[in-house]
Each structure stands twice: as C-alpha cells, then as structure tokens.
N, CA, C and O atoms as a GROMACS GRO file, in nm:
protein
  432
    1MET      N    1  -1.140   2.087  -1.020
    1MET     CA    2  -1.014   2.156  -1.027
    1MET      C    3  -0.900   2.058  -1.001
    1MET      O    4  -0.910   1.975  -0.911
    2SER      N    5  -0.795   2.067  -1.077
    2SER     CA    6  -0.683   1.975  -1.067
    2SER      C    7  -0.580   2.023  -0.966
    2SER      O    8  -0.552   2.142  -0.956
    3ASN      N    9  -0.524   1.929  -0.892
    3ASN     CA   10  -0.415   1.958  -0.799
    3ASN      C   11  -0.279   1.926  -0.861
    3ASN      O   12  -0.178   1.926  -0.791
    4ILE      N   13  -0.276   1.899  -0.990
    4ILE     CA   14  -0.153   1.860  -1.058
    4ILE      C   15  -0.085   1.986  -1.110
    4ILE      O   16  -0.147   2.071  -1.174
    5LEU      N   17   0.043   1.996  -1.082
    5LEU     CA   18   0.120   2.115  -1.117
    5LEU      C   19   0.206   2.091  -1.240
    5LEU      O   20   0.231   1.977  -1.278
    6SER      N   21   0.251   2.198  -1.300
    6SER     CA   22   0.358   2.188  -1.400
    6SER      C   23   0.489   2.190  -1.322
    6SER      O   24   0.491   2.221  -1.203
    7TRP      N   25   0.600   2.158  -1.390
    7TRP     CA   26   0.731   2.162  -1.325
    7TRP      C   27   0.757   2.302  -1.268
    7TRP      O   28   0.800   2.316  -1.154
    8THR      N   29   0.731   2.405  -1.348
    8THR     CA   30   0.756   2.544  -1.307
    8THR      C   31   0.669   2.582  -1.187
    8THR      O   32   0.717   2.648  -1.095
    9GLN      N   33   0.543   2.542  -1.188
    9GLN     CA   34   0.455   2.572  -1.076
    9GLN      C   35   0.505   2.505  -0.947
    9GLN      O   36   0.502   2.566  -0.840
   10ALA      N   37   0.552   2.381  -0.958
   10ALA     CA   38   0.603   2.309  -0.840
   10ALA      C   39   0.723   2.381  -0.781
   10ALA      O   40   0.732   2.398  -0.659
   11ILE      N   41   0.816   2.423  -0.867
   11ILE     CA   42   0.935   2.494  -0.821
   11ILE      C   43   0.896   2.628  -0.757
   11ILE      O   44   0.948   2.664  -0.652
   12THR      N   45   0.805   2.699  -0.822
   12THR     CA   46   0.759   2.828  -0.771
   12THR      C   47   0.694   2.815  -0.633
   12THR      O   48   0.707   2.904  -0.549
   13LYS      N   49   0.624   2.703  -0.610
   13LYS     CA   50   0.558   2.681  -0.481
   13LYS      C   51   0.654   2.629  -0.375
   13LYS      O   52   0.614   2.607  -0.261
   14GLY      N   53   0.782   2.609  -0.412
   14GLY     CA   54   0.882   2.570  -0.314
   14GLY      C   55   0.911   2.421  -0.306
   14GLY      O   56   0.987   2.377  -0.220
   15PHE      N   57   0.852   2.342  -0.395
   15PHE     CA   58   0.880   2.199  -0.397
   15PHE      C   59   1.013   2.174  -0.467
   15PHE      O   60   1.054   2.251  -0.554
   16GLU      N   61   1.081   2.067  -0.431
   16GLU     CA   62   1.209   2.032  -0.493
   16GLU      C   63   1.202   1.888  -0.546
   16GLU      O   64   1.240   1.795  -0.475
   17PRO      N   65   1.155   1.870  -0.669
   17PRO     CA   66   1.141   1.736  -0.727
   17PRO      C   67   1.272   1.657  -0.730
   17PRO      O   68   1.269   1.534  -0.725
   18ARG      N   69   1.385   1.725  -0.738
   18ARG     CA   70   1.514   1.655  -0.747
   18ARG      C   71   1.551   1.581  -0.619
   18ARG      O   72   1.643   1.500  -0.620
   19ASN      N   73   1.480   1.608  -0.509
   19ASN     CA   74   1.507   1.538  -0.383
   19ASN      C   75   1.440   1.402  -0.377
   19ASN      O   76   1.459   1.328  -0.280
   20TYR      N   77   1.363   1.367  -0.479
   20TYR     CA   78   1.288   1.241  -0.483
   20TYR      C   79   1.352   1.148  -0.585
   20TYR      O   80   1.410   1.193  -0.684
   21SER      N   81   1.342   1.016  -0.560
   21SER     CA   82   1.403   0.919  -0.650
   21SER      C   83   1.300   0.834  -0.723
   21SER      O   84   1.198   0.794  -0.666
   22TYR      N   85   1.328   0.807  -0.848
   22TYR     CA   86   1.248   0.716  -0.929
   22TYR      C   87   1.324   0.584  -0.952
   22TYR      O   88   1.270   0.492  -1.014
   23LYS      N   89   1.448   0.575  -0.904
   23LYS     CA   90   1.532   0.458  -0.929
   23LYS      C   91   1.480   0.335  -0.856
   23LYS      O   92   1.442   0.342  -0.739
   24LYS      N   93   1.479   0.225  -0.926
   24LYS     CA   94   1.426   0.100  -0.873
   24LYS      C   95   1.491   0.062  -0.740
   24LYS      O   96   1.424   0.017  -0.648
   25GLU      N   97   1.621   0.081  -0.731
   25GLU     CA   98   1.693   0.041  -0.609
   25GLU      C   99   1.660   0.133  -0.490
   25GLU      O  100   1.691   0.098  -0.376
   26ASP      N  101   1.600   0.247  -0.514
   26ASP     CA  102   1.565   0.340  -0.407
   26ASP      C  103   1.419   0.329  -0.360
   26ASP      O  104   1.381   0.388  -0.259
   27ILE      N  105   1.339   0.254  -0.434
   27ILE     CA  106   1.196   0.245  -0.403
   27ILE      C  107   1.165   0.108  -0.343
   27ILE      O  108   1.182   0.006  -0.409
   28PRO      N  109   1.120   0.106  -0.217
   28PRO     CA  110   1.093  -0.022  -0.152
   28PRO      C  111   0.963  -0.087  -0.202
   28PRO      O  112   0.862  -0.019  -0.221
   29ILE      N  113   0.968  -0.217  -0.222
   29ILE     CA  114   0.850  -0.295  -0.260
   29ILE      C  115   0.771  -0.325  -0.133
   29ILE      O  116   0.828  -0.363  -0.031
   30GLY      N  117   0.640  -0.308  -0.139
   30GLY     CA  118   0.556  -0.336  -0.024
   30GLY      C  119   0.447  -0.234  -0.007
   30GLY      O  120   0.417  -0.157  -0.099
   31THR      N  121   0.387  -0.232   0.111
   31THR     CA  122   0.278  -0.141   0.143
   31THR      C  123   0.323  -0.050   0.256
   31THR      O  124   0.374  -0.096   0.358
   32TYR      N  125   0.303   0.081   0.237
   32TYR     CA  126   0.354   0.180   0.330
   32TYR      C  127   0.257   0.295   0.347
   32TYR      O  128   0.179   0.326   0.257
   33LYS      N  129   0.262   0.358   0.464
   33LYS     CA  130   0.198   0.488   0.481
   33LYS      C  131   0.292   0.590   0.420
   33LYS      O  132   0.413   0.588   0.444
   34ALA      N  133   0.235   0.680   0.341
   34ALA     CA  134   0.318   0.782   0.275
   34ALA      C  135   0.238   0.909   0.256
   34ALA      O  136   0.117   0.906   0.233
   35ASN      N  137   0.308   1.020   0.264
   35ASN     CA  138   0.247   1.150   0.240
   35ASN      C  139   0.262   1.184   0.092
   35ASN      O  140   0.372   1.179   0.036
   36LEU      N  141   0.151   1.219   0.028
   36LEU     CA  142   0.155   1.267  -0.110
   36LEU      C  143   0.189   1.415  -0.104
   36LEU      O  144   0.103   1.498  -0.077
   37ASP      N  145   0.315   1.446  -0.131
   37ASP     CA  146   0.363   1.583  -0.116
   37ASP      C  147   0.312   1.676  -0.226
   37ASP      O  148   0.266   1.787  -0.199
   38PHE      N  149   0.321   1.630  -0.351
   38PHE     CA  150   0.273   1.707  -0.465
   38PHE      C  151   0.272   1.618  -0.588
   38PHE      O  152   0.321   1.505  -0.585
   39MET      N  153   0.213   1.670  -0.697
   39MET     CA  154   0.204   1.595  -0.823
   39MET      C  155   0.236   1.688  -0.939
   39MET      O  156   0.205   1.807  -0.936
   40ILE      N  157   0.300   1.631  -1.041
   40ILE     CA  158   0.335   1.705  -1.162
   40ILE      C  159   0.291   1.622  -1.283
   40ILE      O  160   0.298   1.500  -1.280
   41TRP      N  161   0.245   1.689  -1.387
   41TRP     CA  162   0.214   1.619  -1.511
   41TRP      C  163   0.342   1.555  -1.565
   41TRP      O  164   0.446   1.621  -1.572
   42ALA      N  165   0.335   1.428  -1.602
   42ALA     CA  166   0.452   1.356  -1.655
   42ALA      C  167   0.491   1.415  -1.790
   42ALA      O  168   0.405   1.454  -1.869
   43LYS      N  169   0.621   1.420  -1.816
   43LYS     CA  170   0.671   1.476  -1.942
   43LYS      C  171   0.673   1.372  -2.054
   43LYS      O  172   0.627   1.400  -2.165
   44ALA      N  173   0.726   1.254  -2.026
   44ALA     CA  174   0.753   1.156  -2.130
   44ALA      C  175   0.638   1.060  -2.157
   44ALA      O  176   0.645   0.980  -2.250
   45ALA      N  177   0.532   1.068  -2.077
   45ALA     CA  178   0.420   0.975  -2.095
   45ALA      C  179   0.291   1.046  -2.054
   45ALA      O  180   0.295   1.152  -1.993
   46SER      N  181   0.178   0.986  -2.087
   46SER     CA  182   0.050   1.039  -2.042
   46SER      C  183   0.028   0.989  -1.900
   46SER      O  184  -0.021   0.879  -1.878
   47GLY      N  185   0.064   1.072  -1.805
   47GLY     CA  186   0.052   1.029  -1.667
   47GLY      C  187   0.070   1.143  -1.570
   47GLY      O  188   0.096   1.257  -1.607
   48VAL      N  189   0.055   1.108  -1.444
   48VAL     CA  190   0.073   1.200  -1.334
   48VAL      C  191   0.187   1.146  -1.249
   48VAL      O  192   0.182   1.032  -1.202
   49THR      N  193   0.290   1.227  -1.229
   49THR     CA  194   0.404   1.188  -1.147
   49THR      C  195   0.375   1.233  -1.004
   49THR      O  196   0.354   1.351  -0.977
   50CYS      N  197   0.375   1.135  -0.913
   50CYS     CA  198   0.341   1.160  -0.773
   50CYS      C  199   0.468   1.157  -0.688
   50CYS      O  200   0.550   1.066  -0.703
   51TYR      N  201   0.483   1.254  -0.602
   51TYR     CA  202   0.599   1.266  -0.516
   51TYR      C  203   0.556   1.236  -0.372
   51TYR      O  204   0.483   1.314  -0.310
   52PHE      N  205   0.603   1.123  -0.321
   52PHE     CA  206   0.565   1.074  -0.189
   52PHE      C  207   0.683   1.077  -0.093
   52PHE      O  208   0.798   1.062  -0.135
   53THR      N  209   0.653   1.096   0.035
   53THR     CA  210   0.750   1.073   0.142
   53THR      C  211   0.696   0.959   0.227
   53THR      O  212   0.588   0.972   0.286
   54ILE      N  213   0.770   0.848   0.233
   54ILE     CA  214   0.728   0.733   0.313
   54ILE      C  215   0.738   0.772   0.460
   54ILE      O  216   0.843   0.818   0.506
   55THR      N  217   0.630   0.755   0.533
   55THR     CA  218   0.617   0.805   0.669
   55THR      C  219   0.725   0.752   0.764
   55THR      O  220   0.789   0.831   0.834
   56ASP      N  221   0.746   0.621   0.768
   56ASP     CA  222   0.838   0.563   0.867
   56ASP      C  223   0.985   0.594   0.841
   56ASP      O  224   1.064   0.599   0.935
   57THR      N  225   1.022   0.615   0.716
   57THR     CA  226   1.164   0.630   0.682
   57THR      C  227   1.201   0.769   0.629
   57THR      O  228   1.319   0.800   0.613
   58ASN      N  229   1.101   0.850   0.601
   58ASN     CA  230   1.122   0.981   0.535
   58ASN      C  231   1.186   0.968   0.398
   58ASN      O  232   1.242   1.064   0.346
   59GLN      N  233   1.178   0.850   0.339
   59GLN     CA  234   1.231   0.826   0.205
   59GLN      C  235   1.141   0.895   0.104
   59GLN      O  236   1.019   0.884   0.112
   60LYS      N  237   1.201   0.965   0.009
   60LYS     CA  238   1.127   1.041  -0.092
   60LYS      C  239   1.131   0.965  -0.224
   60LYS      O  240   1.238   0.944  -0.282
   61VAL      N  241   1.012   0.924  -0.272
   61VAL     CA  242   1.004   0.842  -0.392
   61VAL      C  243   0.907   0.901  -0.493
   61VAL      O  244   0.816   0.977  -0.458
   62ILE      N  245   0.929   0.864  -0.618
   62ILE     CA  246   0.844   0.908  -0.728
   62ILE      C  247   0.770   0.786  -0.784
   62ILE      O  248   0.832   0.685  -0.815
   63LEU      N  249   0.639   0.797  -0.795
   63LEU     CA  250   0.556   0.693  -0.855
   63LEU      C  251   0.465   0.760  -0.958
   63LEU      O  252   0.420   0.872  -0.938
   64THR      N  253   0.439   0.691  -1.067
   64THR     CA  254   0.359   0.749  -1.175
   64THR      C  255   0.229   0.672  -1.193
   64THR      O  256   0.227   0.550  -1.191
   65VAL      N  257   0.122   0.748  -1.211
   65VAL     CA  258  -0.008   0.692  -1.248
   65VAL      C  259  -0.027   0.725  -1.395
   65VAL      O  260  -0.026   0.842  -1.434
   66TYR      N  261  -0.045   0.621  -1.477
   66TYR     CA  262  -0.059   0.640  -1.621
   66TYR      C  263  -0.206   0.652  -1.660
   66TYR      O  264  -0.293   0.593  -1.597
   67ARG      N  265  -0.231   0.726  -1.765
   67ARG     CA  266  -0.367   0.743  -1.816
   67ARG      C  267  -0.416   0.612  -1.875
   67ARG      O  268  -0.347   0.548  -1.953
   68ASP      N  269  -0.536   0.575  -1.837
   68ASP     CA  270  -0.600   0.455  -1.891
   68ASP      C  271  -0.638   0.483  -2.036
   68ASP      O  272  -0.708   0.580  -2.064
   69ARG      N  273  -0.592   0.399  -2.126
   69ARG     CA  274  -0.618   0.422  -2.270
   69ARG      C  275  -0.766   0.417  -2.304
   69ARG      O  276  -0.812   0.491  -2.391
   70ALA      N  277  -0.839   0.330  -2.238
   70ALA     CA  278  -0.981   0.315  -2.270
   70ALA      C  279  -1.065   0.430  -2.215
   70ALA      O  280  -1.149   0.486  -2.286
   71THR      N  281  -1.042   0.464  -2.088
   71THR     CA  282  -1.127   0.565  -2.023
   71THR      C  283  -1.069   0.706  -2.030
   71THR      O  284  -1.140   0.804  -2.005
   72LYS      N  285  -0.940   0.716  -2.063
   72LYS     CA  286  -0.868   0.845  -2.068
   72LYS      C  287  -0.860   0.910  -1.929
   72LYS      O  288  -0.841   1.032  -1.918
   73GLU      N  289  -0.873   0.830  -1.824
   73GLU     CA  290  -0.870   0.879  -1.687
   73GLU      C  291  -0.735   0.848  -1.622
   73GLU      O  292  -0.665   0.754  -1.663
   74TYR      N  293  -0.700   0.927  -1.523
   74TYR     CA  294  -0.580   0.907  -1.442
   74TYR      C  295  -0.623   0.850  -1.308
   74TYR      O  296  -0.621   0.919  -1.206
   75VAL      N  297  -0.662   0.722  -1.309
   75VAL     CA  298  -0.724   0.659  -1.194
   75VAL      C  299  -0.645   0.534  -1.154
   75VAL      O  300  -0.600   0.457  -1.239
   76LEU      N  301  -0.628   0.517  -1.022
   76LEU     CA  302  -0.571   0.395  -0.967
   76LEU      C  303  -0.668   0.348  -0.861
   76LEU      O  304  -0.687   0.415  -0.760
   77GLY      N  305  -0.730   0.232  -0.884
   77GLY     CA  306  -0.838   0.187  -0.796
   77GLY      C  307  -0.953   0.284  -0.807
   77GLY      O  308  -1.005   0.308  -0.916
   78ASN      N  309  -0.993   0.339  -0.694
   78ASN     CA  310  -1.103   0.437  -0.692
   78ASN      C  311  -1.054   0.580  -0.683
   78ASN      O  312  -1.134   0.672  -0.666
   79VAL      N  313  -0.923   0.601  -0.694
   79VAL     CA  314  -0.866   0.734  -0.675
   79VAL      C  315  -0.839   0.801  -0.809
   79VAL      O  316  -0.762   0.750  -0.891
   80ASP      N  317  -0.903   0.914  -0.831
   80ASP     CA  318  -0.882   0.994  -0.951
   80ASP      C  319  -0.774   1.097  -0.919
   80ASP      O  320  -0.795   1.186  -0.836
   81PHE      N  321  -0.659   1.086  -0.983
   81PHE     CA  322  -0.545   1.170  -0.949
   81PHE      C  323  -0.558   1.314  -0.998
   81PHE      O  324  -0.475   1.398  -0.963
   82ARG      N  325  -0.658   1.343  -1.078
   82ARG     CA  326  -0.679   1.483  -1.114
   82ARG      C  327  -0.738   1.562  -0.999
   82ARG      O  328  -0.726   1.685  -0.995
   83THR      N  329  -0.802   1.493  -0.905
   83THR     CA  330  -0.867   1.563  -0.795
   83THR      C  331  -0.822   1.516  -0.657
   83THR      O  332  -0.869   1.569  -0.556
   84VAL      N  333  -0.732   1.419  -0.649
   84VAL     CA  334  -0.686   1.368  -0.519
   84VAL      C  335  -0.616   1.480  -0.442
   84VAL      O  336  -0.549   1.565  -0.500
   85GLU      N  337  -0.632   1.477  -0.311
   85GLU     CA  338  -0.571   1.578  -0.225
   85GLU      C  339  -0.424   1.544  -0.201
   85GLU      O  340  -0.390   1.429  -0.172
   86HIS      N  341  -0.339   1.643  -0.213
   86HIS     CA  342  -0.200   1.620  -0.178
   86HIS      C  343  -0.178   1.677  -0.038
   86HIS      O  344  -0.268   1.736   0.022
   87ASN      N  345  -0.056   1.659   0.014
   87ASN     CA  346  -0.022   1.696   0.151
   87ASN      C  347  -0.109   1.621   0.250
   87ASN      O  348  -0.152   1.675   0.352
   88GLN      N  349  -0.135   1.493   0.218
   88GLN     CA  350  -0.212   1.403   0.303
   88GLN      C  351  -0.143   1.268   0.304
   88GLN      O  352  -0.070   1.233   0.212
   89GLU      N  353  -0.167   1.193   0.412
   89GLU     CA  354  -0.110   1.059   0.422
   89GLU      C  355  -0.205   0.956   0.362
   89GLU      O  356  -0.326   0.961   0.382
   90TYR      N  357  -0.146   0.863   0.286
   90TYR     CA  358  -0.220   0.755   0.223
   90TYR      C  359  -0.149   0.623   0.251
   90TYR      O  360  -0.034   0.621   0.295
   91LEU      N  361  -0.217   0.515   0.227
   91LEU     CA  362  -0.157   0.382   0.229
   91LEU      C  363  -0.132   0.345   0.084
   91LEU      O  364  -0.225   0.332   0.005
   92ILE      N  365  -0.004   0.328   0.049
   92ILE     CA  366   0.031   0.297  -0.090
   92ILE      C  367   0.095   0.159  -0.099
   92ILE      O  368   0.162   0.114  -0.006
   93SER      N  369   0.074   0.092  -0.211
   93SER     CA  370   0.137  -0.037  -0.238
   93SER      C  371   0.220  -0.027  -0.365
   93SER      O  372   0.176   0.027  -0.466
   94ILE      N  373   0.342  -0.080  -0.356
   94ILE     CA  374   0.438  -0.074  -0.466
   94ILE      C  375   0.482  -0.217  -0.496
   94ILE      O  376   0.514  -0.294  -0.406
   95GLY      N  377   0.485  -0.252  -0.625
   95GLY     CA  378   0.528  -0.385  -0.667
   95GLY      C  379   0.611  -0.376  -0.793
   95GLY      O  380   0.664  -0.270  -0.828
   96LEU      N  381   0.622  -0.489  -0.861
   96LEU     CA  382   0.696  -0.497  -0.986
   96LEU      C  383   0.601  -0.541  -1.096
   96LEU      O  384   0.512  -0.622  -1.073
   97ASN      N  385   0.621  -0.489  -1.216
   97ASN     CA  386   0.542  -0.532  -1.331
   97ASN      C  387   0.608  -0.652  -1.398
   97ASN      O  388   0.708  -0.705  -1.348
   98SER      N  389   0.553  -0.695  -1.511
   98SER     CA  390   0.605  -0.814  -1.581
   98SER      C  391   0.746  -0.795  -1.635
   98SER      O  392   0.816  -0.892  -1.664
   99LYS      N  393   0.788  -0.668  -1.649
   99LYS     CA  394   0.924  -0.640  -1.697
   99LYS      C  395   1.020  -0.613  -1.581
   99LYS      O  396   1.133  -0.568  -1.601
  100ASN      N  397   0.972  -0.641  -1.459
  100ASN     CA  398   1.052  -0.625  -1.338
  100ASN      C  399   1.083  -0.478  -1.307
  100ASN      O  400   1.186  -0.446  -1.246
  101ASN      N  401   0.994  -0.389  -1.349
  101ASN     CA  402   1.007  -0.247  -1.319
  101ASN      C  403   0.907  -0.209  -1.210
  101ASN      O  404   0.808  -0.279  -1.188
  102ILE      N  405   0.934  -0.099  -1.143
  102ILE     CA  406   0.845  -0.050  -1.035
  102ILE      C  407   0.705  -0.025  -1.090
  102ILE      O  408   0.688   0.030  -1.198
  103LYS      N  409   0.605  -0.068  -1.012
  103LYS     CA  410   0.465  -0.044  -1.049
  103LYS      C  411   0.391   0.007  -0.926
  103LYS      O  412   0.396  -0.054  -0.819
  104PHE      N  413   0.323   0.118  -0.943
  104PHE     CA  414   0.237   0.176  -0.839
  104PHE      C  415   0.108   0.094  -0.841
  104PHE      O  416   0.028   0.106  -0.934
  105LEU      N  417   0.087   0.011  -0.738
  105LEU     CA  418  -0.024  -0.084  -0.738
  105LEU      C  419  -0.155  -0.028  -0.683
  105LEU      O  420  -0.262  -0.051  -0.739
  106SER      N  421  -0.146   0.045  -0.572
  106SER     CA  422  -0.271   0.093  -0.512
  106SER      C  423  -0.245   0.209  -0.416
  106SER      O  424  -0.133   0.231  -0.370
  107ILE      N  425  -0.354   0.281  -0.389
  107ILE     CA  426  -0.353   0.391  -0.294
  107ILE      C  427  -0.489   0.396  -0.226
  107ILE      O  428  -0.592   0.379  -0.292
  108SER      N  429  -0.489   0.420  -0.097
  108SER     CA  430  -0.616   0.435  -0.024
  108SER      C  431  -0.598   0.528   0.093
  108SER      O  432  -0.692   0.554   0.167
   0.00000   0.00000   0.00000
C-alpha cells in the first residue's frame, strides 16, 4: 500500500504544501535529521515529492525522488518511497547535481 497522496488528499488530511520550499536558496546543503511529514505524487515529472521538516531548525523543505528509468522504481538507496513511512524522523543528505541544482542524495 502506498503512503503517497494526491494534492487533494494532502489538503483534505490537513497538510499545507505551500508552507514548504523547493527554492535552492532555502534548502541547506548537508546531512540533517528531518521528519518526513507527507508525500505527494509529482506533477511535472515521474517522481515523489517529499515534504520534510528539518529537526534542528524547523525549516520546511521539498525534495523529490525521481523514478529510475531502468527499474521503474521510486527508490533512493535502499528506501522505496512507495512504502516508506511518513511522520517519522530520518537522516537525509542534500547536495548539488552537475547543473548546480538541489539533489536529494540519501535517506536512512
């Protein structure tokens, strides 16, 4: 069973996606403890949009896990985002890709 919501389901459950930022200048590079608040299917790409609150700062950020073209899975490391538990704290790593854009590197 998937824990990924549609936009409408997230709003109905009381989540407010607009309180989270996807902007590069708002997302810190590094490794942080963060709570995975909820997830929504991405609109513009084949992916899962993850809404995290960084534990130490209460900063609300958006990170996306993209579907692997070869396996058709939504996996980062050993974590399958179709079944990952939300409302739990994880250790996440954030970096930059070759185009200098935010990249969700790992979760454990």
